[in-house]
PDB file of C-alpha atoms in Angstrom:
ATOM      1  CA  MET A  17     -17.522-196.658 -60.803  1.00 49.00           C
ATOM      2  CA  ALA A  18     -16.903-192.979 -61.307  1.00 49.00           C
ATOM      3  CA  ALA A  19     -18.807-191.262 -63.969  1.00 52.00           C
ATOM      4  CA  VAL A  20     -17.123-190.109 -67.107  1.00 51.00           C
ATOM      5  CA  ASP A  21     -17.823-186.436 -66.253  1.00 53.00           C
ATOM      6  CA  ASP A  22     -15.926-186.783 -63.025  1.00 55.00           C
ATOM      7  CA  LEU A  23     -12.782-187.626 -64.981  1.00 56.00           C
ATOM      8  CA  GLN A  24     -12.893-184.487 -67.085  1.00 56.00           C
ATOM      9  CA  PHE A  25     -10.262-181.798 -66.574  1.00 52.00           C
ATOM     10  CA  GLN A  26     -11.560-178.728 -64.855  1.00 55.00           C
ATOM     11  CA  GLU A  27     -10.385-175.166 -65.271  1.00 55.00           C
ATOM     12  CA  PHE A  28      -9.034-173.440 -62.218  1.00 52.00           C
ATOM     13  CA  ASP A  29      -8.492-169.744 -61.528  1.00 52.00           C
ATOM     14  CA  ASP A  30      -5.611-167.962 -63.088  1.00 54.00           C
ATOM     15  CA  ALA A  31      -2.222-168.537 -61.525  1.00 53.00           C
ATOM     16  CA  GLU A  32      -1.906-164.863 -60.735  1.00 54.00           C
ATOM     17  CA  ASN A  33      -5.090-164.913 -58.638  1.00 57.00           C
ATOM     18  CA  LEU A  34      -3.960-168.005 -56.767  1.00 54.00           C
ATOM     19  CA  LEU A  35      -0.512-166.530 -56.018  1.00 54.00           C
ATOM     20  CA  ALA A  36      -2.076-163.266 -54.908  1.00 55.00           C
ATOM     21  CA  ALA A  37      -4.186-165.185 -52.396  1.00 55.00           C
ATOM     22  CA  ASN A  38      -1.204-167.195 -51.103  1.00 56.00           C
ATOM     23  CA  ARG A  39       2.061-165.317 -51.521  1.00 56.00           C
ATOM     24  CA  ASP A  40       4.121-168.022 -49.824  1.00 56.00           C
ATOM     25  CA  ALA A  41       3.131-170.633 -52.350  1.00 55.00           C
ATOM     26  CA  THR A  42       5.728-172.233 -54.573  1.00 56.00           C
ATOM     27  CA  THR A  43       5.495-173.026 -58.245  1.00 55.00           C
ATOM     28  CA  ILE A  44       7.195-175.749 -60.250  1.00 54.00           C
ATOM     29  CA  SER A  45       7.841-175.347 -63.916  1.00 51.00           C
ATOM     30  CA  ILE A  46       6.932-178.483 -65.893  1.00 51.00           C
ATOM     31  CA  GLY A  47       9.592-177.702 -68.412  1.00 50.00           C
ATOM     32  CA  ASP A  48      12.290-177.537 -65.745  1.00 48.00           C
ATOM     33  CA  PRO A  49      13.966-180.957 -65.578  1.00 47.00           C
ATOM     34  CA  SER A  50      15.634-180.255 -62.285  1.00 49.00           C
ATOM     35  CA  GLY A  51      12.330-179.688 -60.553  1.00 45.00           C
ATOM     36  CA  ASN A  52      13.760-177.092 -58.152  1.00 48.00           C
ATOM     37  CA  PRO A  53      11.057-174.911 -56.652  1.00 43.00           C
ATOM     38  CA  LYS A  54      11.400-171.201 -56.998  1.00 44.00           C
ATOM     39  CA  LYS A  55       9.836-168.743 -54.659  1.00 43.00           C
ATOM     40  CA  GLN A  56       7.411-166.388 -56.246  1.00 44.00           C
ATOM     41  CA  ARG A  57       8.595-162.800 -56.376  1.00 43.00           C
ATOM     42  CA  ARG A  58       6.837-160.349 -54.198  1.00 43.00           C
ATOM     43  CA  VAL A  59       4.779-157.541 -55.605  1.00 42.00           C
ATOM     44  CA  ALA A  60       6.451-155.295 -58.141  1.00 42.00           C
ATOM     45  CA  GLY A  61       8.795-152.681 -56.719  1.00 44.00           C
ATOM     46  CA  ALA A  62       9.684-154.694 -53.560  1.00 45.00           C
ATOM     47  CA  THR A  63      13.025-156.169 -54.628  1.00 44.00           C
ATOM     48  CA  THR A  64      14.935-158.114 -52.015  1.00 42.00           C
ATOM     49  CA  ARG A  65      18.485-157.505 -50.776  1.00 44.00           C
ATOM     50  CA  GLU A  66      19.635-160.847 -52.167  1.00 41.00           C
ATOM     51  CA  ASP A  67      18.694-159.753 -55.664  1.00 40.00           C
ATOM     52  CA  ASP A  68      20.701-156.558 -55.277  1.00 41.00           C
ATOM     53  CA  ASP A  69      23.707-158.534 -54.134  1.00 39.00           C
ATOM     54  CA  LEU A  70      23.478-160.946 -57.051  1.00 34.00           C
ATOM     55  CA  LEU A  71      23.057-158.152 -59.535  1.00 37.00           C
ATOM     56  CA  GLY A  72      25.936-156.200 -58.117  1.00 38.00           C
ATOM     57  CA  ASN A  73      23.890-153.249 -56.980  1.00 40.00           C
ATOM     58  CA  ASP A  74      25.489-153.156 -53.499  1.00 42.00           C
ATOM     59  CA  ASP A  75      27.845-150.210 -53.185  1.00 40.00           C
ATOM     60  CA  SER A  76      29.566-151.443 -50.048  1.00 36.00           C
ATOM     61  CA  ASP A  77      33.336-151.499 -49.609  1.00 40.00           C
ATOM     62  CA  LYS A  78      33.287-155.284 -49.491  1.00 39.00           C
ATOM     63  CA  THR A  79      31.925-155.504 -53.010  1.00 34.00           C
ATOM     64  CA  GLU A  80      34.516-153.027 -54.224  1.00 34.00           C
ATOM     65  CA  LEU A  81      37.323-154.972 -52.623  1.00 34.00           C
ATOM     66  CA  LEU A  82      36.147-158.265 -54.068  1.00 35.00           C
ATOM     67  CA  ALA A  83      35.858-156.692 -57.488  1.00 34.00           C
ATOM     68  CA  GLY A  84      39.273-155.049 -57.153  1.00 36.00           C
ATOM     69  CA  GLN A  85      37.825-151.653 -57.976  1.00 38.00           C
ATOM     70  CA  LYS A  86      38.620-149.766 -54.753  1.00 38.00           C
ATOM     71  CA  GLU A  87      40.878-146.853 -55.520  1.00 50.00           C
ATOM     72  CA  SER A  88      44.143-146.449 -53.624  1.00 62.00           C
ATOM     73  CA  ALA A  89      44.537-143.413 -51.391  1.00 66.00           C
ATOM     74  CA  GLN A  90      46.446-140.395 -52.633  1.00 68.00           C
ATOM     75  CA  PHE A  91      49.859-139.679 -51.133  1.00 63.00           C
ATOM     76  CA  TRP A  92      48.735-136.413 -49.537  1.00 68.00           C
ATOM     77  CA  THR A  93      45.963-138.106 -47.543  1.00 71.00           C
ATOM     78  CA  PHE A  94      46.160-139.595 -44.068  1.00 72.00           C
ATOM     79  CA  GLU A  95      44.978-142.996 -45.307  1.00 76.00           C
ATOM     80  CA  TYR A  96      48.027-143.313 -47.559  1.00 72.00           C
ATOM     81  CA  TYR A  97      50.493-143.062 -44.659  1.00 73.00           C
ATOM     82  CA  GLN A  98      48.265-145.061 -42.340  1.00 81.00           C
ATOM     83  CA  SER A  99      49.081-148.204 -44.315  1.00 79.00           C
ATOM     84  CA  PHE A 100      52.759-147.870 -43.349  1.00 79.00           C
ATOM     85  CA  PHE A 101      51.835-148.231 -39.668  1.00 86.00           C
ATOM     86  CA  ASP A 102      49.503-151.207 -40.164  1.00 84.00           C
ATOM     87  CA  VAL A 103      51.558-153.914 -38.459  1.00 88.00           C
ATOM     88  CA  GLU A 104      50.851-156.522 -35.796  1.00 90.00           C
ATOM     89  CA  THR A 105      52.610-156.594 -32.425  1.00 90.00           C
ATOM     90  CA  HIS A 106      54.082-160.046 -32.982  1.00 92.00           C
ATOM     91  CA  GLN A 107      55.605-158.883 -36.264  1.00 91.00           C
ATOM     92  CA  VAL A 108      57.357-155.984 -34.532  1.00 92.00           C
ATOM     93  CA  LEU A 109      58.650-158.270 -31.788  1.00 93.00           C
ATOM     94  CA  ASN A 110      59.962-160.812 -34.310  1.00 93.00           C
ATOM     95  CA  ARG A 111      61.766-158.079 -36.228  1.00 93.00           C
ATOM     96  CA  ILE A 112      63.339-156.755 -33.041  1.00 94.00           C
ATOM     97  CA  LYS A 113      64.518-160.251 -32.151  1.00 92.00           C
ATOM     98  CA  GLY A 114      65.905-160.702 -35.647  1.00 91.00           C
ATOM     99  CA  SER A 115      67.864-157.435 -35.389  1.00 92.00           C
ATOM    100  CA  ILE A 116      69.359-158.421 -32.023  1.00 91.00           C
ATOM    101  CA  LEU A 117      70.224-162.009 -32.966  1.00 87.00           C
ATOM    102  CA  PRO A 118      71.253-162.107 -36.640  1.00 87.00           C
ATOM    103  CA  TRP A 119      71.887-165.529 -38.140  1.00 85.00           C
ATOM    104  CA  PRO A 120      74.385-166.048 -40.975  1.00 83.00           C
ATOM    105  CA  GLY A 121      72.764-166.975 -44.251  1.00 79.00           C
ATOM    106  CA  LYS A 122      69.368-165.489 -43.357  1.00 83.00           C
ATOM    107  CA  ASN A 123      68.288-162.307 -45.092  1.00 85.00           C
ATOM    108  CA  PHE A 124      66.541-159.902 -42.708  1.00 90.00           C
ATOM    109  CA  VAL A 125      64.367-158.394 -45.460  1.00 90.00           C
ATOM    110  CA  ARG A 126      63.144-161.683 -46.900  1.00 88.00           C
ATOM    111  CA  LEU A 127      62.627-163.276 -43.501  1.00 88.00           C
ATOM    112  CA  TYR A 128      60.895-160.434 -41.630  1.00 90.00           C
ATOM    113  CA  ILE A 129      60.264-157.315 -43.733  1.00 89.00           C
ATOM    114  CA  ARG A 130      59.168-158.130 -47.266  1.00 84.00           C
ATOM    115  CA  SER A 131      55.731-159.483 -46.344  1.00 81.00           C
ATOM    116  CA  ASN A 132      54.727-156.209 -44.669  1.00 87.00           C
ATOM    117  CA  PRO A 133      57.308-153.391 -44.401  1.00 88.00           C
ATOM    118  CA  ASP A 134      56.347-150.794 -41.827  1.00 90.00           C
ATOM    119  CA  LEU A 135      57.417-147.474 -40.346  1.00 91.00           C
ATOM    120  CA  TYR A 136      55.832-148.027 -36.948  1.00 93.00           C
ATOM    121  CA  GLY A 137      58.772-149.944 -35.497  1.00 92.00           C
ATOM    122  CA  PRO A 138      61.557-147.743 -36.933  1.00 94.00           C
ATOM    123  CA  PHE A 139      59.812-144.528 -35.863  1.00 94.00           C
ATOM    124  CA  TRP A 140      59.323-145.550 -32.233  1.00 95.00           C
ATOM    125  CA  ILE A 141      62.740-147.208 -31.999  1.00 96.00           C
ATOM    126  CA  CYS A 142      64.384-143.973 -33.108  1.00 95.00           C
ATOM    127  CA  ALA A 143      62.202-141.928 -30.740  1.00 95.00           C
ATOM    128  CA  THR A 144      63.051-144.211 -27.820  1.00 95.00           C
ATOM    129  CA  LEU A 145      66.740-144.074 -28.688  1.00 95.00           C
ATOM    130  CA  VAL A 146      66.645-140.258 -28.765  1.00 95.00           C
ATOM    131  CA  PHE A 147      65.334-140.022 -25.204  1.00 94.00           C
ATOM    132  CA  ALA A 148      67.513-142.907 -23.995  1.00 94.00           C
ATOM    133  CA  ILE A 149      70.684-141.180 -25.205  1.00 93.00           C
ATOM    134  CA  ALA A 150      69.623-137.739 -23.969  1.00 91.00           C
ATOM    135  CA  ILE A 151      68.582-138.936 -20.502  1.00 91.00           C
ATOM    136  CA  SER A 152      71.544-141.275 -20.124  1.00 90.00           C
ATOM    137  CA  GLY A 153      73.916-138.503 -21.177  1.00 87.00           C
ATOM    138  CA  ASN A 154      72.530-136.175 -18.517  1.00 86.00           C
ATOM    139  CA  LEU A 155      72.712-138.866 -15.830  1.00 88.00           C
ATOM    140  CA  SER A 156      76.241-139.791 -16.826  1.00 85.00           C
ATOM    141  CA  ASN A 157      77.355-136.160 -16.590  1.00 82.00           C
ATOM    142  CA  PHE A 158      75.704-135.903 -13.174  1.00 83.00           C
ATOM    143  CA  LEU A 159      77.396-139.041 -11.812  1.00 84.00           C
ATOM    144  CA  VAL A 160      80.818-138.077 -13.121  1.00 80.00           C
ATOM    145  CA  LYS A 161      80.798-134.601 -11.542  1.00 78.00           C
ATOM    146  CA  LEU A 162      78.853-135.496  -8.408  1.00 77.00           C
ATOM    147  CA  GLY A 163      80.646-134.413  -5.241  1.00 70.00           C
ATOM    148  CA  LEU A 164      82.703-131.625  -6.752  1.00 74.00           C
ATOM    149  CA  PRO A 165      82.287-128.412  -4.762  1.00 77.00           C
ATOM    150  CA  GLN A 166      82.049-126.176  -7.817  1.00 77.00           C
ATOM    151  CA  PHE A 167      79.589-128.445  -9.678  1.00 73.00           C
ATOM    152  CA  HIS A 168      75.979-127.324 -10.064  1.00 76.00           C
ATOM    153  CA  TYR A 169      73.778-129.679 -12.067  1.00 76.00           C
ATOM    154  CA  VAL A 170      71.851-128.105 -14.930  1.00 78.00           C
ATOM    155  CA  PRO A 171      69.808-130.372 -17.276  1.00 79.00           C
ATOM    156  CA  GLU A 172      71.015-130.189 -20.872  1.00 81.00           C
ATOM    157  CA  PHE A 173      67.815-130.249 -22.881  1.00 85.00           C
ATOM    158  CA  ARG A 174      69.712-129.421 -26.035  1.00 87.00           C
ATOM    159  CA  LYS A 175      70.902-133.032 -26.088  1.00 86.00           C
ATOM    160  CA  VAL A 176      67.374-134.109 -27.026  1.00 91.00           C
ATOM    161  CA  THR A 177      67.408-131.884 -30.107  1.00 91.00           C
ATOM    162  CA  ILE A 178      70.918-132.934 -31.098  1.00 91.00           C
ATOM    163  CA  ALA A 179      70.148-136.624 -30.610  1.00 92.00           C
ATOM    164  CA  ALA A 180      66.891-136.387 -32.588  1.00 94.00           C
ATOM    165  CA  THR A 181      68.617-134.619 -35.478  1.00 94.00           C
ATOM    166  CA  ALA A 182      71.484-137.104 -35.597  1.00 93.00           C
ATOM    167  CA  ILE A 183      69.404-140.284 -35.241  1.00 95.00           C
ATOM    168  CA  TYR A 184      66.581-139.414 -37.629  1.00 95.00           C
ATOM    169  CA  SER A 185      69.043-138.045 -40.179  1.00 94.00           C
ATOM    170  CA  TYR A 186      71.002-141.279 -40.058  1.00 95.00           C
ATOM    171  CA  ALA A 187      67.835-143.407 -40.254  1.00 94.00           C
ATOM    172  CA  CYS A 188      66.459-141.468 -43.266  1.00 94.00           C
ATOM    173  CA  LEU A 189      69.304-139.948 -45.286  1.00 95.00           C
ATOM    174  CA  VAL A 190      71.610-142.965 -45.318  1.00 95.00           C
ATOM    175  CA  PRO A 191      68.822-145.316 -46.548  1.00 95.00           C
ATOM    176  CA  LEU A 192      67.873-142.720 -49.166  1.00 95.00           C
ATOM    177  CA  ALA A 193      71.447-142.535 -50.459  1.00 95.00           C
ATOM    178  CA  LEU A 194      71.801-146.324 -50.405  1.00 94.00           C
ATOM    179  CA  TRP A 195      68.493-146.812 -52.231  1.00 93.00           C
ATOM    180  CA  GLY A 196      69.539-144.344 -54.934  1.00 92.00           C
ATOM    181  CA  PHE A 197      72.896-146.086 -55.329  1.00 92.00           C
ATOM    182  CA  LEU A 198      71.291-149.537 -55.619  1.00 90.00           C
ATOM    183  CA  MET A 199      68.806-148.258 -58.186  1.00 90.00           C
ATOM    184  CA  TRP A 200      71.668-146.810 -60.212  1.00 89.00           C
ATOM    185  CA  ARG A 201      73.623-150.057 -60.064  1.00 86.00           C
ATOM    186  CA  ASN A 202      70.524-152.033 -61.069  1.00 84.00           C
ATOM    187  CA  SER A 203      70.354-149.949 -64.236  1.00 82.00           C
ATOM    188  CA  LYS A 204      73.994-150.818 -64.983  1.00 77.00           C
ATOM    189  CA  VAL A 205      74.129-154.464 -63.933  1.00 72.00           C
ATOM    190  CA  MET A 206      71.262-156.879 -64.467  1.00 63.00           C
ATOM    191  CA  ASN A 207      70.019-159.561 -62.050  1.00 64.00           C
ATOM    192  CA  LEU A 208      70.873-157.629 -58.895  1.00 70.00           C
ATOM    193  CA  VAL A 209      68.748-158.034 -55.795  1.00 72.00           C
ATOM    194  CA  SER A 210      66.616-154.916 -55.375  1.00 80.00           C
ATOM    195  CA  TYR A 211      65.147-153.408 -52.219  1.00 88.00           C
ATOM    196  CA  SER A 212      62.523-150.727 -51.980  1.00 89.00           C
ATOM    197  CA  PHE A 213      63.164-147.509 -50.073  1.00 91.00           C
ATOM    198  CA  LEU A 214      60.667-148.525 -47.401  1.00 91.00           C
ATOM    199  CA  GLU A 215      62.436-151.857 -46.871  1.00 92.00           C
ATOM    200  CA  ILE A 216      65.819-150.160 -46.472  1.00 93.00           C
ATOM    201  CA  VAL A 217      64.413-147.655 -43.958  1.00 94.00           C
ATOM    202  CA  CYS A 218      62.819-150.544 -42.094  1.00 94.00           C
ATOM    203  CA  VAL A 219      66.128-152.420 -41.878  1.00 94.00           C
ATOM    204  CA  TYR A 220      68.033-149.387 -40.611  1.00 95.00           C
ATOM    205  CA  GLY A 221      65.321-148.541 -38.100  1.00 95.00           C
ATOM    206  CA  TYR A 222      65.189-151.986 -36.528  1.00 95.00           C
ATOM    207  CA  SER A 223      68.990-152.279 -36.517  1.00 94.00           C
ATOM    208  CA  LEU A 224      69.149-149.342 -34.083  1.00 95.00           C
ATOM    209  CA  PHE A 225      67.204-151.142 -31.359  1.00 95.00           C
ATOM    210  CA  ILE A 226      70.338-152.701 -29.840  1.00 94.00           C
ATOM    211  CA  TYR A 227      71.639-149.212 -29.005  1.00 94.00           C
ATOM    212  CA  ILE A 228      68.778-148.598 -26.545  1.00 94.00           C
ATOM    213  CA  PRO A 229      70.097-151.019 -23.869  1.00 93.00           C
ATOM    214  CA  ALA A 230      73.636-149.983 -24.789  1.00 92.00           C
ATOM    215  CA  ALA A 231      72.766-146.332 -24.070  1.00 91.00           C
ATOM    216  CA  VAL A 232      71.519-147.354 -20.631  1.00 91.00           C
ATOM    217  CA  LEU A 233      74.854-149.047 -19.913  1.00 91.00           C
ATOM    218  CA  TRP A 234      76.677-145.886 -20.961  1.00 89.00           C
ATOM    219  CA  ILE A 235      75.424-144.262 -17.747  1.00 88.00           C
ATOM    220  CA  ILE A 236      78.079-146.217 -15.856  1.00 87.00           C
ATOM    221  CA  PRO A 237      81.076-143.856 -15.635  1.00 83.00           C
ATOM    222  CA  LEU A 238      83.585-146.529 -16.589  1.00 85.00           C
ATOM    223  CA  PRO A 239      85.240-146.234 -20.017  1.00 85.00           C
ATOM    224  CA  THR A 240      85.792-150.003 -20.213  1.00 89.00           C
ATOM    225  CA  VAL A 241      82.096-150.795 -19.763  1.00 89.00           C
ATOM    226  CA  ARG A 242      81.106-148.143 -22.281  1.00 88.00           C
ATOM    227  CA  TRP A 243      83.449-149.297 -25.010  1.00 90.00           C
ATOM    228  CA  ILE A 244      82.612-152.981 -24.533  1.00 92.00           C
ATOM    229  CA  SER A 245      78.889-152.232 -24.836  1.00 92.00           C
ATOM    230  CA  ILE A 246      79.383-150.055 -27.891  1.00 91.00           C
ATOM    231  CA  VAL A 247      81.549-152.670 -29.631  1.00 93.00           C
ATOM    232  CA  VAL A 248      78.969-155.411 -28.986  1.00 94.00           C
ATOM    233  CA  ALA A 249      76.151-153.176 -30.237  1.00 94.00           C
ATOM    234  CA  MET A 250      78.114-152.226 -33.362  1.00 93.00           C
ATOM    235  CA  CYS A 251      78.895-155.850 -34.192  1.00 93.00           C
ATOM    236  CA  LEU A 252      75.309-157.079 -33.792  1.00 93.00           C
ATOM    237  CA  SER A 253      73.702-154.149 -35.562  1.00 94.00           C
ATOM    238  CA  GLY A 254      76.340-153.901 -38.277  1.00 93.00           C
ATOM    239  CA  SER A 255      76.109-157.607 -39.065  1.00 93.00           C
ATOM    240  CA  VAL A 256      72.385-157.184 -39.793  1.00 93.00           C
ATOM    241  CA  LEU A 257      73.163-154.448 -42.310  1.00 93.00           C
ATOM    242  CA  VAL A 258      76.050-156.303 -43.955  1.00 93.00           C
ATOM    243  CA  MET A 259      74.191-159.623 -44.284  1.00 92.00           C
ATOM    244  CA  THR A 260      71.123-157.817 -45.645  1.00 92.00           C
ATOM    245  CA  PHE A 261      72.790-155.659 -48.284  1.00 92.00           C
ATOM    246  CA  TRP A 262      75.592-157.961 -49.350  1.00 91.00           C
ATOM    247  CA  PRO A 263      73.244-160.059 -51.566  1.00 88.00           C
ATOM    248  CA  ALA A 264      72.211-156.830 -53.310  1.00 88.00           C
ATOM    249  CA  VAL A 265      75.775-156.010 -54.424  1.00 89.00           C
ATOM    250  CA  ARG A 266      77.679-159.304 -54.520  1.00 88.00           C
ATOM    251  CA  ASP A 267      76.890-159.847 -58.210  1.00 84.00           C
ATOM    252  CA  ASP A 268      78.255-156.405 -59.034  1.00 85.00           C
ATOM    253  CA  HIS A 269      81.918-155.700 -59.737  1.00 89.00           C
ATOM    254  CA  HIS A 270      84.068-156.974 -56.899  1.00 90.00           C
ATOM    255  CA  ARG A 271      85.586-153.620 -55.998  1.00 92.00           C
ATOM    256  CA  ILE A 272      82.234-151.847 -56.046  1.00 91.00           C
ATOM    257  CA  ALA A 273      80.646-154.537 -53.867  1.00 91.00           C
ATOM    258  CA  ILE A 274      83.445-154.367 -51.295  1.00 94.00           C
ATOM    259  CA  ALA A 275      83.406-150.559 -51.318  1.00 94.00           C
ATOM    260  CA  THR A 276      79.624-150.442 -50.811  1.00 93.00           C
ATOM    261  CA  VAL A 277      79.629-152.814 -47.860  1.00 94.00           C
ATOM    262  CA  SER A 278      82.650-151.026 -46.369  1.00 95.00           C
ATOM    263  CA  ALA A 279      80.859-147.667 -46.655  1.00 95.00           C
ATOM    264  CA  ILE A 280      77.776-149.089 -44.924  1.00 95.00           C
ATOM    265  CA  ALA A 281      79.897-150.457 -42.077  1.00 95.00           C
ATOM    266  CA  ALA A 282      81.983-147.276 -41.795  1.00 95.00           C
ATOM    267  CA  LEU A 283      78.927-145.025 -41.536  1.00 95.00           C
ATOM    268  CA  HIS A 284      77.483-147.321 -38.912  1.00 95.00           C
ATOM    269  CA  VAL A 285      80.668-147.236 -36.834  1.00 94.00           C
ATOM    270  CA  LEU A 286      80.857-143.459 -37.216  1.00 94.00           C
ATOM    271  CA  PHE A 287      77.285-143.111 -35.966  1.00 94.00           C
ATOM    272  CA  ALA A 288      77.873-145.281 -32.881  1.00 92.00           C
ATOM    273  CA  VAL A 289      81.209-143.731 -31.918  1.00 91.00           C
ATOM    274  CA  GLY A 290      79.840-140.245 -32.551  1.00 90.00           C
ATOM    275  CA  CYS A 291      76.929-140.821 -30.156  1.00 88.00           C
ATOM    276  CA  GLN A 292      79.251-142.086 -27.467  1.00 85.00           C
ATOM    277  CA  VAL A 293      81.755-139.261 -27.831  1.00 86.00           C
ATOM    278  CA  CYS A 294      79.228-136.429 -28.138  1.00 85.00           C
ATOM    279  CA  PHE A 295      76.867-137.438 -25.317  1.00 84.00           C
ATOM    280  CA  PHE A 296      79.011-139.450 -22.890  1.00 80.00           C
ATOM    281  CA  ASN A 297      82.448-137.858 -22.999  1.00 69.00           C
ATOM    282  CA  SER A 298      82.263-136.093 -19.636  1.00 57.00           C
ATOM    283  CA  GLN A 299      85.695-135.778 -18.073  1.00 54.00           C
ATOM    284  CA  ILE A 300      86.207-135.295 -14.363  1.00 48.00           C
ATOM    285  CA  PRO A 301      87.557-131.762 -14.010  1.00 50.00           C
ATOM    286  CA  THR A 302      90.742-131.370 -12.016  1.00 51.00           C
ATOM    287  CA  PRO A 303      90.320-129.130  -8.975  1.00 51.00           C
ATOM    288  CA  PRO A 304      92.163-125.800  -9.097  1.00 53.00           C
ATOM    289  CA  PRO A 305      95.433-125.686  -7.196  1.00 53.00           C
ATOM    290  CA  THR A 306      95.285-124.312  -3.683  1.00 52.00           C
ATOM    291  CA  VAL A 307      97.562-121.680  -2.161  1.00 49.00           C
ATOM    292  CA  ALA A 308      99.468-124.329  -0.265  1.00 49.00           C
ATOM    293  CA  ASP A 309     100.213-126.150  -3.503  1.00 49.00           C
ATOM    294  CA  THR A 310     101.562-123.030  -5.160  1.00 53.00           C
ATOM    295  CA  ILE A 311     104.052-122.249  -2.378  1.00 56.00           C
ATOM    296  CA  GLN A 312     107.246-124.085  -3.041  1.00 57.00           C
ATOM    297  CA  PRO A 313     109.262-125.016   0.027  1.00 56.00           C
ATOM    298  CA  THR A 314     112.692-123.428   0.175  1.00 57.00           C
ATOM    299  CA  LYS A 315     115.689-125.632   0.473  1.00 54.00           C
ATOM    300  CA  THR A 316     118.115-124.949   3.303  1.00 52.00           C
ATOM    301  CA  GLN A 317     121.776-124.961   2.540  1.00 49.00           C
TER     302      GLN A 317
END
């Protein structure tokens, strides 16, 4: 049987000395009902990265984003405009498909644009249309006058400047005027559907895509083919604009709603017809009369 002295409690070294000898040791607090072990802190001054993260001392962008404290870029910086071109390829392709094949009852803005309006698609669609019209206009002029003895082909580079001015003016100024008008009507009539300026520019930009293949068909020097292609392009593109902006004005006064939609359609028709007339209206010149044609035969009595 063990002696009574063997059952006595013995004093051990201080806890600090024991932990200093074995830094990987764990301690359990008797007063902690959960009994979860806690790792002993390292020597003073050697704080771990996990502690900094828990205390919020990490200055990374991720922490700022999670806290909602990251400041937005100023409008004069490159980062501000970079957000307008942050769009995925599949989104651009879906918006192009939606502008070519409009479906009645489906709003183009709500279905494709509102989640992430962009300027990437409208900018490159307008740029492609500028070169498509300019190049097709030069080729059309060449094919029409090919074979004439007095014809000498000279590239008309001025068509690029004219096409760029016309297309970008239409894609920017008309949406600006329409956005200002809708904002004014929203201040007069409540419960109207509102679109931002970026959404309107996006709609107009994507609606011009159908004119790129139409401009290629305008190379064919046949007036029938040209007018059929332009009518089809106007109907498809114009229907996107009408079905998109009609919900924004239908609750307004009836005459104002009809006049607004009519103005949108009229400007669109004027743009399409103007491009066809200005860049593809090359007429085959009539050859000058020869000497034999000018001499009139004399009649014998």
